[in-house]
mmCIF file of C-alpha atoms in Angstrom:
data_model
loop_
_atom_site.group_PDB
_atom_site.id
_atom_site.type_symbol
_atom_site.label_atom_id
_atom_site.label_comp_id
_atom_site.label_asym_id
_atom_site.label_seq_id
_atom_site.Cartn_x
_atom_site.Cartn_y
_atom_site.Cartn_z
ATOM 1 C CA MET A 1 -25.660 9.348 2.401
ATOM 2 C CA ASN A 2 -22.077 8.232 2.863
ATOM 3 C CA THR A 3 -20.847 4.702 3.457
ATOM 4 C CA ARG A 4 -17.909 4.373 5.860
ATOM 5 C CA MET A 5 -14.807 2.672 4.538
ATOM 6 C CA TRP A 6 -13.720 -0.103 6.881
ATOM 7 C CA PHE A 7 -10.106 1.020 6.986
ATOM 8 C CA GLY A 8 -10.600 4.537 8.335
ATOM 9 C CA LEU A 9 -10.304 3.881 12.051
ATOM 10 C CA SER A 10 -7.731 1.107 11.870
ATOM 11 C CA GLY A 11 -4.746 3.253 10.921
ATOM 12 C CA LEU A 12 -3.204 4.195 14.243
ATOM 13 C CA LEU A 13 -4.122 0.890 15.892
ATOM 14 C CA LEU A 14 -1.750 -1.055 13.649
ATOM 15 C CA SER A 15 1.541 -2.501 14.804
ATOM 16 C CA ALA A 16 4.479 -3.555 12.750
ATOM 17 C CA CYS A 17 4.426 -7.166 13.915
ATOM 18 C CA GLY A 18 1.009 -7.706 15.500
ATOM 19 C CA SER A 19 0.623 -8.470 19.189
ATOM 20 C CA GLY A 20 0.781 -11.402 21.515
ATOM 21 C CA GLY A 21 3.068 -13.391 23.755
ATOM 22 C CA GLY A 22 4.151 -16.939 24.419
ATOM 23 C CA GLY A 23 6.840 -18.946 22.660
ATOM 24 C CA PRO A 24 9.090 -21.846 23.677
ATOM 25 C CA ASP A 25 10.466 -22.553 27.161
ATOM 26 C CA LEU A 26 12.728 -19.615 27.900
ATOM 27 C CA ILE A 27 15.261 -18.399 30.381
ATOM 28 C CA VAL A 28 15.309 -14.730 31.343
ATOM 29 C CA PRO A 29 18.859 -13.401 31.674
ATOM 30 C CA THR A 30 19.740 -9.901 32.713
ATOM 31 C CA ILE A 31 19.261 -8.111 29.388
ATOM 32 C CA ASN A 32 21.219 -5.075 28.327
ATOM 33 C CA THR A 33 21.610 -3.204 25.097
ATOM 34 C CA THR A 34 24.713 -5.122 24.064
ATOM 35 C CA GLU A 35 22.735 -8.403 24.007
ATOM 36 C CA ILE A 36 19.979 -7.147 21.736
ATOM 37 C CA LYS A 37 22.155 -5.093 19.394
ATOM 38 C CA GLY A 38 22.536 -6.672 15.989
ATOM 39 C CA HIS A 39 20.473 -8.400 13.308
ATOM 40 C CA TRP A 40 17.699 -10.981 13.882
ATOM 41 C CA ASN A 41 15.597 -12.945 11.420
ATOM 42 C CA SER A 42 12.375 -14.952 11.558
ATOM 43 C CA SER A 43 12.588 -16.458 8.089
ATOM 44 C CA SER A 44 9.316 -18.387 8.302
ATOM 45 C CA ASP A 45 7.416 -15.168 9.079
ATOM 46 C CA GLY A 46 9.373 -12.937 6.709
ATOM 47 C CA ILE A 47 10.367 -10.531 9.515
ATOM 48 C CA TYR A 48 13.882 -9.143 9.933
ATOM 49 C CA ILE A 49 14.927 -6.767 12.761
ATOM 50 C CA GLN A 50 18.024 -4.651 13.222
ATOM 51 C CA PHE A 51 18.532 -3.338 16.761
ATOM 52 C CA SER A 52 20.861 -0.606 17.942
ATOM 53 C CA GLU A 53 20.966 0.926 21.432
ATOM 54 C CA THR A 54 18.433 3.591 20.447
ATOM 55 C CA ASN A 55 16.633 2.345 17.328
ATOM 56 C CA ALA A 56 14.960 -0.709 15.823
ATOM 57 C CA LEU A 57 14.470 -1.198 12.092
ATOM 58 C CA ILE A 58 11.718 -3.743 11.413
ATOM 59 C CA TYR A 59 11.498 -5.232 7.911
ATOM 60 C CA GLN A 60 8.499 -7.196 6.639
ATOM 61 C CA TYR A 61 8.833 -9.307 3.486
ATOM 62 C CA SER A 62 6.110 -9.129 0.814
ATOM 63 C CA ASP A 63 5.649 -11.942 -1.699
ATOM 64 C CA TYR A 64 3.634 -9.484 -3.806
ATOM 65 C CA TYR A 65 6.541 -7.039 -4.155
ATOM 66 C CA SER A 66 9.344 -9.599 -3.596
ATOM 67 C CA CYS A 67 11.159 -7.248 -1.218
ATOM 68 C CA TYR A 68 11.350 -6.077 2.406
ATOM 69 C CA THR A 69 9.441 -2.990 3.639
ATOM 70 C CA ARG A 70 11.222 -1.018 6.381
ATOM 71 C CA SER A 71 9.637 0.664 9.402
ATOM 72 C CA ASN A 72 11.623 2.789 11.869
ATOM 73 C CA HIS A 73 11.176 2.645 15.648
ATOM 74 C CA GLU A 74 12.769 4.397 18.608
ATOM 75 C CA VAL A 75 13.811 2.195 21.544
ATOM 76 C CA LEU A 76 12.145 3.758 24.603
ATOM 77 C CA ASP A 77 12.855 1.192 27.300
ATOM 78 C CA LEU A 78 14.774 -2.051 27.539
ATOM 79 C CA THR A 79 14.580 -4.249 30.632
ATOM 80 C CA SER A 80 14.921 -7.937 31.449
ATOM 81 C CA GLN A 81 11.141 -8.213 31.057
ATOM 82 C CA SER A 82 10.078 -6.190 28.021
ATOM 83 C CA LEU A 83 11.042 -3.975 25.116
ATOM 84 C CA SER A 84 9.206 -0.717 24.423
ATOM 85 C CA LEU A 85 9.311 0.920 20.995
ATOM 86 C CA ARG A 86 7.762 4.047 19.473
ATOM 87 C CA SER A 87 7.004 4.109 15.754
ATOM 88 C CA GLU A 88 7.341 7.081 13.418
ATOM 89 C CA SER A 89 3.570 7.496 13.645
ATOM 90 C CA ASN A 90 3.887 7.957 17.430
ATOM 91 C CA LYS A 91 2.461 4.578 18.420
ATOM 92 C CA THR A 92 4.105 2.934 21.439
ATOM 93 C CA ILE A 93 4.254 -0.829 21.866
ATOM 94 C CA SER A 94 5.658 -2.662 24.901
ATOM 95 C CA LEU A 95 6.016 -6.413 24.495
ATOM 96 C CA PRO A 96 7.661 -9.349 26.296
ATOM 97 C CA TYR A 97 11.263 -9.907 25.287
ATOM 98 C CA GLN A 98 13.244 -13.025 26.186
ATOM 99 C CA ILE A 99 16.279 -14.994 25.032
ATOM 100 C CA SER A 100 16.274 -18.798 24.936
ATOM 101 C CA SER A 101 19.151 -20.992 26.010
ATOM 102 C CA ASP A 102 20.139 -21.513 22.357
ATOM 103 C CA GLY A 103 20.530 -17.745 21.833
ATOM 104 C CA ASN A 104 17.307 -17.103 19.899
ATOM 105 C CA LEU A 105 15.201 -14.021 20.580
ATOM 106 C CA SER A 106 11.503 -14.447 21.439
ATOM 107 C CA TRP A 107 9.450 -11.283 20.952
ATOM 108 C CA ASP A 108 5.777 -10.711 20.191
ATOM 109 C CA ASN A 109 5.068 -14.425 19.642
ATOM 110 C CA TYR A 110 7.869 -14.674 17.060
ATOM 111 C CA VAL A 111 11.208 -16.437 17.397
ATOM 112 C CA PHE A 112 14.231 -14.766 15.773
ATOM 113 C CA ALA A 113 17.620 -16.292 15.113
ATOM 114 C CA PRO A 114 20.756 -14.106 15.188
ATOM 115 C CA VAL A 115 22.085 -13.168 11.748
ATOM 116 C CA ASP A 116 25.798 -13.117 10.953
ATOM 117 C CA ALA A 117 27.380 -10.483 8.723
ATOM 118 C CA SER A 118 27.357 -12.652 5.592
ATOM 119 C CA ASN A 119 23.559 -13.106 5.744
ATOM 120 C CA GLN A 120 22.420 -9.568 6.556
ATOM 121 C CA LEU A 121 19.849 -7.833 4.351
ATOM 122 C CA ARG A 122 21.278 -6.271 1.219
ATOM 123 C CA THR A 123 20.147 -3.019 -0.395
ATOM 124 C CA GLU A 124 18.744 -4.838 -3.418
ATOM 125 C CA GLN A 125 16.397 -6.822 -1.134
ATOM 126 C CA LEU A 126 14.647 -3.668 0.124
ATOM 127 C CA CYS A 127 11.457 -2.130 -1.301
ATOM 128 C CA GLU A 128 13.037 1.325 -1.306
ATOM 129 C CA GLN A 129 13.788 2.648 -4.780
ATOM 130 C CA ALA A 130 16.881 4.809 -4.399
ATOM 131 C CA GLY A 131 17.108 5.553 -8.125
ATOM 132 C CA THR A 132 13.467 6.623 -8.497
ATOM 133 C CA SER A 133 12.759 10.357 -8.743
ATOM 134 C CA GLY A 134 9.562 12.337 -8.357
ATOM 135 C CA SER A 135 6.692 12.343 -5.882
ATOM 136 C CA VAL A 136 2.964 11.810 -5.447
ATOM 137 C CA ASP A 137 1.400 15.098 -4.279
ATOM 138 C CA PHE A 138 -1.951 15.289 -2.464
ATOM 139 C CA THR A 139 -4.206 18.314 -1.946
ATOM 140 C CA ILE A 140 -7.531 18.115 -0.073
ATOM 141 C CA ASN A 141 -9.810 21.110 0.529
ATOM 142 C CA PHE A 142 -12.531 21.129 3.190
ATOM 143 C CA VAL A 143 -15.488 23.405 3.832
ATOM 144 C CA ASP A 144 -14.049 24.523 7.174
ATOM 145 C CA LEU A 145 -11.068 22.947 8.969
ATOM 146 C CA PRO A 146 -10.736 23.432 12.744
ATOM 147 C CA PHE A 147 -7.731 25.111 14.354
ATOM 148 C CA THR A 148 -7.643 22.534 17.166
ATOM 149 C CA ILE A 149 -8.958 19.079 18.015
ATOM 150 C CA ASP A 150 -10.851 18.941 21.320
ATOM 151 C CA ASP A 151 -9.817 16.336 23.919
ATOM 152 C CA SER A 152 -11.329 17.926 27.010
ATOM 153 C CA ASN A 153 -13.538 15.027 28.132
ATOM 154 C CA ALA A 154 -12.689 11.469 29.113
ATOM 155 C CA LEU A 155 -13.605 9.459 26.018
ATOM 156 C CA PRO A 156 -13.172 5.676 25.770
ATOM 157 C CA ALA A 157 -9.564 4.538 25.334
ATOM 158 C CA GLU A 158 -8.191 4.683 21.785
ATOM 159 C CA VAL A 159 -11.073 6.748 20.372
ATOM 160 C CA LEU A 160 -9.824 8.621 17.329
ATOM 161 C CA LEU A 161 -10.739 12.269 17.735
ATOM 162 C CA TYR A 162 -10.007 12.888 14.051
ATOM 163 C CA SER A 163 -9.024 10.723 11.100
ATOM 164 C CA LEU A 164 -8.329 11.524 7.453
ATOM 165 C CA THR A 165 -7.590 8.488 5.266
ATOM 166 C CA PHE A 166 -6.455 8.704 1.663
ATOM 167 C CA ALA A 167 -6.458 5.229 0.057
ATOM 168 C CA ILE A 168 -4.995 4.160 -3.288
ATOM 169 C CA ASP A 169 -6.249 0.949 -4.897
ATOM 170 C CA LEU A 170 -3.275 0.085 -7.092
ATOM 171 C CA ASN A 171 -4.658 -3.198 -8.438
ATOM 172 C CA GLN A 172 -8.009 -1.592 -9.325
ATOM 173 C CA ASN A 173 -10.303 -4.183 -7.739
ATOM 174 C CA ASN A 174 -12.281 -1.714 -5.595
ATOM 175 C CA ILE A 175 -11.080 -3.051 -2.241
ATOM 176 C CA LEU A 176 -8.028 -2.460 -0.091
ATOM 177 C CA ASP A 177 -5.991 -5.643 -0.318
ATOM 178 C CA VAL A 178 -2.502 -6.905 -1.090
ATOM 179 C CA GLY A 179 -0.261 -4.280 -2.677
ATOM 180 C CA ASP A 180 -2.524 -1.291 -1.945
ATOM 181 C CA ILE A 181 -1.567 1.701 0.197
ATOM 182 C CA SER A 182 -3.241 4.337 2.358
ATOM 183 C CA PHE A 183 -2.098 7.537 4.050
ATOM 184 C CA ILE A 184 -3.633 8.506 7.392
ATOM 185 C CA ILE A 185 -3.624 11.725 9.443
ATOM 186 C CA ALA A 186 -5.214 11.164 12.843
ATOM 187 C CA LYS A 187 -5.257 11.851 16.564
ATOM 188 C CA LYS A 188 -6.357 9.544 19.379
ATOM 189 C CA SER A 189 -7.846 10.598 22.688
ATOM 190 C CA ASP A 190 -5.175 10.573 25.404
ATOM 191 C CA LEU A 191 -5.860 12.483 28.605
ATOM 192 C CA SER A 192 -2.821 10.942 30.292
ATOM 193 C CA ASN A 193 -0.586 13.713 28.920
ATOM 194 C CA GLY A 194 -2.757 16.474 30.402
ATOM 195 C CA ALA A 195 -3.614 18.020 27.036
ATOM 196 C CA THR A 196 -7.188 19.170 26.390
ATOM 197 C CA SER A 197 -6.704 20.014 22.717
ATOM 198 C CA TYR A 198 -4.275 19.455 19.861
ATOM 199 C CA SER A 199 -3.222 21.788 17.094
ATOM 200 C CA PHE A 200 -4.618 20.599 13.776
ATOM 201 C CA ASP A 201 -1.258 20.995 12.062
ATOM 202 C CA ASP A 202 0.458 18.653 14.561
ATOM 203 C CA LEU A 203 -1.451 15.366 14.297
ATOM 204 C CA ASP A 204 -0.004 11.862 13.851
ATOM 205 C CA THR A 205 0.580 10.425 10.389
ATOM 206 C CA THR A 206 1.261 6.997 8.942
ATOM 207 C CA ALA A 207 1.626 5.331 5.559
ATOM 208 C CA VAL A 208 0.097 1.844 5.490
ATOM 209 C CA LEU A 209 0.875 -0.998 3.082
ATOM 210 C CA TYR A 210 -1.350 -4.052 2.680
ATOM 211 C CA LEU A 211 0.830 -7.166 2.534
ATOM 212 C CA ASP A 212 -0.105 -10.655 1.367
ATOM 213 C CA GLY A 213 -3.236 -11.128 3.461
ATOM 214 C CA ARG A 214 -1.545 -10.059 6.707
ATOM 215 C CA LEU A 215 -2.614 -7.151 8.859
ATOM 216 C CA PRO A 216 -1.878 -3.782 7.236
ATOM 217 C CA PHE A 217 1.752 -2.817 7.801
ATOM 218 C CA GLU A 218 2.332 0.666 9.220
ATOM 219 C CA PHE A 219 5.747 1.608 7.919
ATOM 220 C CA SER A 220 6.345 5.341 7.576
ATOM 221 C CA SER A 221 5.223 8.747 8.786
ATOM 222 C CA PHE A 222 5.014 11.793 6.516
ATOM 223 C CA ASP A 223 4.841 15.565 6.807
ATOM 224 C CA TYR A 224 1.743 17.562 5.898
ATOM 225 C CA THR A 225 0.831 21.236 5.715
ATOM 226 C CA VAL A 226 -2.382 23.009 6.701
ATOM 227 C CA THR A 227 -3.180 26.302 4.945
ATOM 228 C CA GLY A 228 -6.614 27.669 5.696
ATOM 229 C CA ASN A 229 -9.039 24.868 4.821
ATOM 230 C CA GLN A 230 -6.497 22.944 2.774
ATOM 231 C CA ILE A 231 -4.278 19.954 3.643
ATOM 232 C CA THR A 232 -1.323 19.089 1.408
ATOM 233 C CA PHE A 233 1.376 16.430 1.582
ATOM 234 C CA SER A 234 3.944 14.942 -0.761
ATOM 235 C CA ILE A 235 5.256 11.355 -0.814
ATOM 236 C CA PRO A 236 8.655 10.667 -2.454
ATOM 237 C CA ARG A 237 8.354 7.782 -4.920
ATOM 238 C CA SER A 238 11.764 6.485 -3.850
ATOM 239 C CA ARG A 239 10.464 5.491 -0.374
ATOM 240 C CA HIS A 240 8.760 2.320 -1.621
ATOM 241 C CA VAL A 241 8.159 0.472 -4.870
ATOM 242 C CA ALA A 242 4.404 0.831 -4.214
ATOM 243 C CA PHE A 243 4.740 4.608 -4.432
ATOM 244 C CA ALA A 244 6.627 4.227 -7.695
ATOM 245 C CA ASP A 245 3.702 2.121 -8.983
ATOM 246 C CA VAL A 246 1.120 4.902 -8.522
ATOM 247 C CA SER A 247 -0.158 5.839 -11.979
ATOM 248 C CA ALA A 248 -3.133 7.520 -13.614
ATOM 249 C CA THR A 249 -4.981 4.176 -13.666
ATOM 250 C CA ALA A 250 -4.971 3.838 -9.857
ATOM 251 C CA LEU A 251 -8.267 4.201 -7.986
ATOM 252 C CA ILE A 252 -8.612 6.496 -4.961
ATOM 253 C CA ALA A 253 -10.944 7.019 -2.014
ATOM 254 C CA ILE A 254 -10.929 9.589 0.798
ATOM 255 C CA GLU A 255 -12.575 9.387 4.220
ATOM 256 C CA SER A 256 -12.680 12.173 6.816
ATOM 257 C CA GLU A 257 -14.238 11.721 10.248
ATOM 258 C CA MET A 258 -14.251 13.441 13.609
ATOM 259 C CA VAL A 259 -15.771 13.339 17.084
ATOM 260 C CA THR A 260 -18.485 16.007 16.853
ATOM 261 C CA ASN A 261 -19.844 15.895 20.399
ATOM 262 C CA ASN A 262 -16.946 15.417 22.805
ATOM 263 C CA VAL A 263 -19.117 14.595 25.791
ATOM 264 C CA PRO A 264 -19.196 11.971 28.540
ATOM 265 C CA GLY A 265 -21.201 8.921 27.531
ATOM 266 C CA PHE A 266 -19.710 8.924 24.027
ATOM 267 C CA VAL A 267 -21.838 7.072 21.448
ATOM 268 C CA ARG A 268 -20.326 6.605 18.008
ATOM 269 C CA SER A 269 -23.568 6.767 16.010
ATOM 270 C CA ARG A 270 -24.537 10.021 17.718
ATOM 271 C CA ASP A 271 -21.235 11.751 18.313
ATOM 272 C CA TYR A 272 -19.280 11.145 15.087
ATOM 273 C CA SER A 273 -19.423 12.906 11.731
ATOM 274 C CA SER A 274 -17.883 11.587 8.513
ATOM 275 C CA ASP A 275 -17.613 12.307 4.803
ATOM 276 C CA ASN A 276 -16.408 10.149 1.923
ATOM 277 C CA TYR A 277 -15.255 10.774 -1.614
ATOM 278 C CA PRO A 278 -16.665 9.023 -3.524
ATOM 279 C CA ASN A 279 -19.721 8.135 -1.447
ATOM 280 C CA ILE A 280 -19.193 4.422 -2.095
ATOM 281 C CA GLY A 281 -16.098 2.526 -3.202
ATOM 282 C CA PHE A 282 -13.264 4.004 -5.271
ATOM 283 C CA VAL A 283 -12.901 6.252 -8.297
ATOM 284 C CA MET A 284 -10.189 7.117 -10.812
ATOM 285 C CA GLY A 285 -8.567 10.345 -9.663
ATOM 286 C CA VAL A 286 -4.779 10.377 -10.104
ATOM 287 C CA ASP A 287 -3.450 13.125 -12.395
ATOM 288 C CA MET A 288 -6.984 14.061 -13.454
ATOM 289 C CA GLY A 289 -7.098 17.632 -12.190
ATOM 290 C CA LEU A 290 -9.476 18.883 -9.513
ATOM 291 C CA LEU A 291 -11.975 16.354 -8.118
ATOM 292 C CA ASN A 292 -15.183 17.884 -6.762
ATOM 293 C CA ASP A 293 -17.157 16.375 -3.891
ATOM 294 C CA SER A 294 -20.697 17.373 -2.983
ATOM 295 C CA THR A 295 -20.754 19.564 0.111
ATOM 296 C CA ALA A 296 -23.295 19.460 2.952
ATOM 297 C CA ASP A 297 -23.321 15.656 2.560
ATOM 298 C CA VAL A 298 -21.834 14.731 5.937
ATOM 299 C CA ASP A 299 -22.978 11.470 7.510
ATOM 300 C CA GLY A 300 -23.933 11.725 11.184
ATOM 301 C CA ALA A 301 -24.024 14.994 13.099
ATOM 302 C CA PRO A 302 -23.655 18.071 10.820
ATOM 303 C CA ASN A 303 -20.020 19.194 10.785
ATOM 304 C CA ASN A 304 -18.234 21.333 8.206
ATOM 305 C CA PHE A 305 -14.874 20.271 9.660
ATOM 306 C CA VAL A 306 -15.053 16.885 7.910
ATOM 307 C CA ASP A 307 -16.907 18.031 4.786
ATOM 308 C CA ILE A 308 -14.637 17.364 1.782
ATOM 309 C CA ALA A 309 -14.936 20.003 -0.969
ATOM 310 C CA THR A 310 -12.230 19.131 -3.527
ATOM 311 C CA ALA A 311 -9.186 16.895 -3.909
ATOM 312 C CA LYS A 312 -6.235 16.678 -6.290
ATOM 313 C CA ILE A 313 -3.547 14.021 -6.746
ATOM 314 C CA ASP A 314 -0.579 14.887 -8.951
ATOM 315 C CA LEU A 315 2.283 12.733 -10.202
ATOM 316 C CA VAL A 316 5.448 14.846 -10.194
ATOM 317 C CA ASN A 317 8.449 13.548 -12.139
#
């Protein structure tokens, strides 16, 4: 019997800054791209944003790492009422956006002050490790991967049709908390685009960092490859100091789950299948060769698509 890890379904529901509205008394001018372009800082919240006409770079400070983690977003729409962004992991957020009479920016329940050139973020303040070489390489084999993910019936909003989560417990305390990371490959139900299925090699991805007791911070997408029943992906260690910290002492856990019965009247306990390695908690598994999981041990409806067979995590210098 497998025990679900609490983080598996949260991955693609994360936002870089949370959600909400409100703020001080505001005026709403006619907003255009020249007014939002530039650098903004909410020092009390540790959030720094750099806007251009087409992109937004959102930086979140971590006391644990003593640096700023960057996430990239595409500006989809900018009006006098709201700002819409799309993250690398294909999540869209549309939130109220206003400017106060003193020139501060109010967005997503945060207040940002404009930043002049002398106080902009410097390279040495970022969590990226430009001088670090190598990668962390992941290989997961399944009993039988599907060619497509079915989305032919109207499931409840935001239901994840498929989710694969690979978690690394860097501080070795057997929970996902500050400083730990996870990598997620997933697809949500979305009939609004007219699609009834999705190719398994074209799902959404995100790397998630757990920061100082805040909500997990979704900060980067990544590429993966499907070959037969095998999924592989490689993470450059230069992207974040957390990746550079992955070592043979780190603990790992894998969760795979999928909607098995895509039918009206969806019920999670009946219509989901999942598999975990290990069955409970975490296990040492970095640079230890091939890890073998028991097969035919799926929790929920029988489904070879989620049944993990083997996994391998290599540190490449």
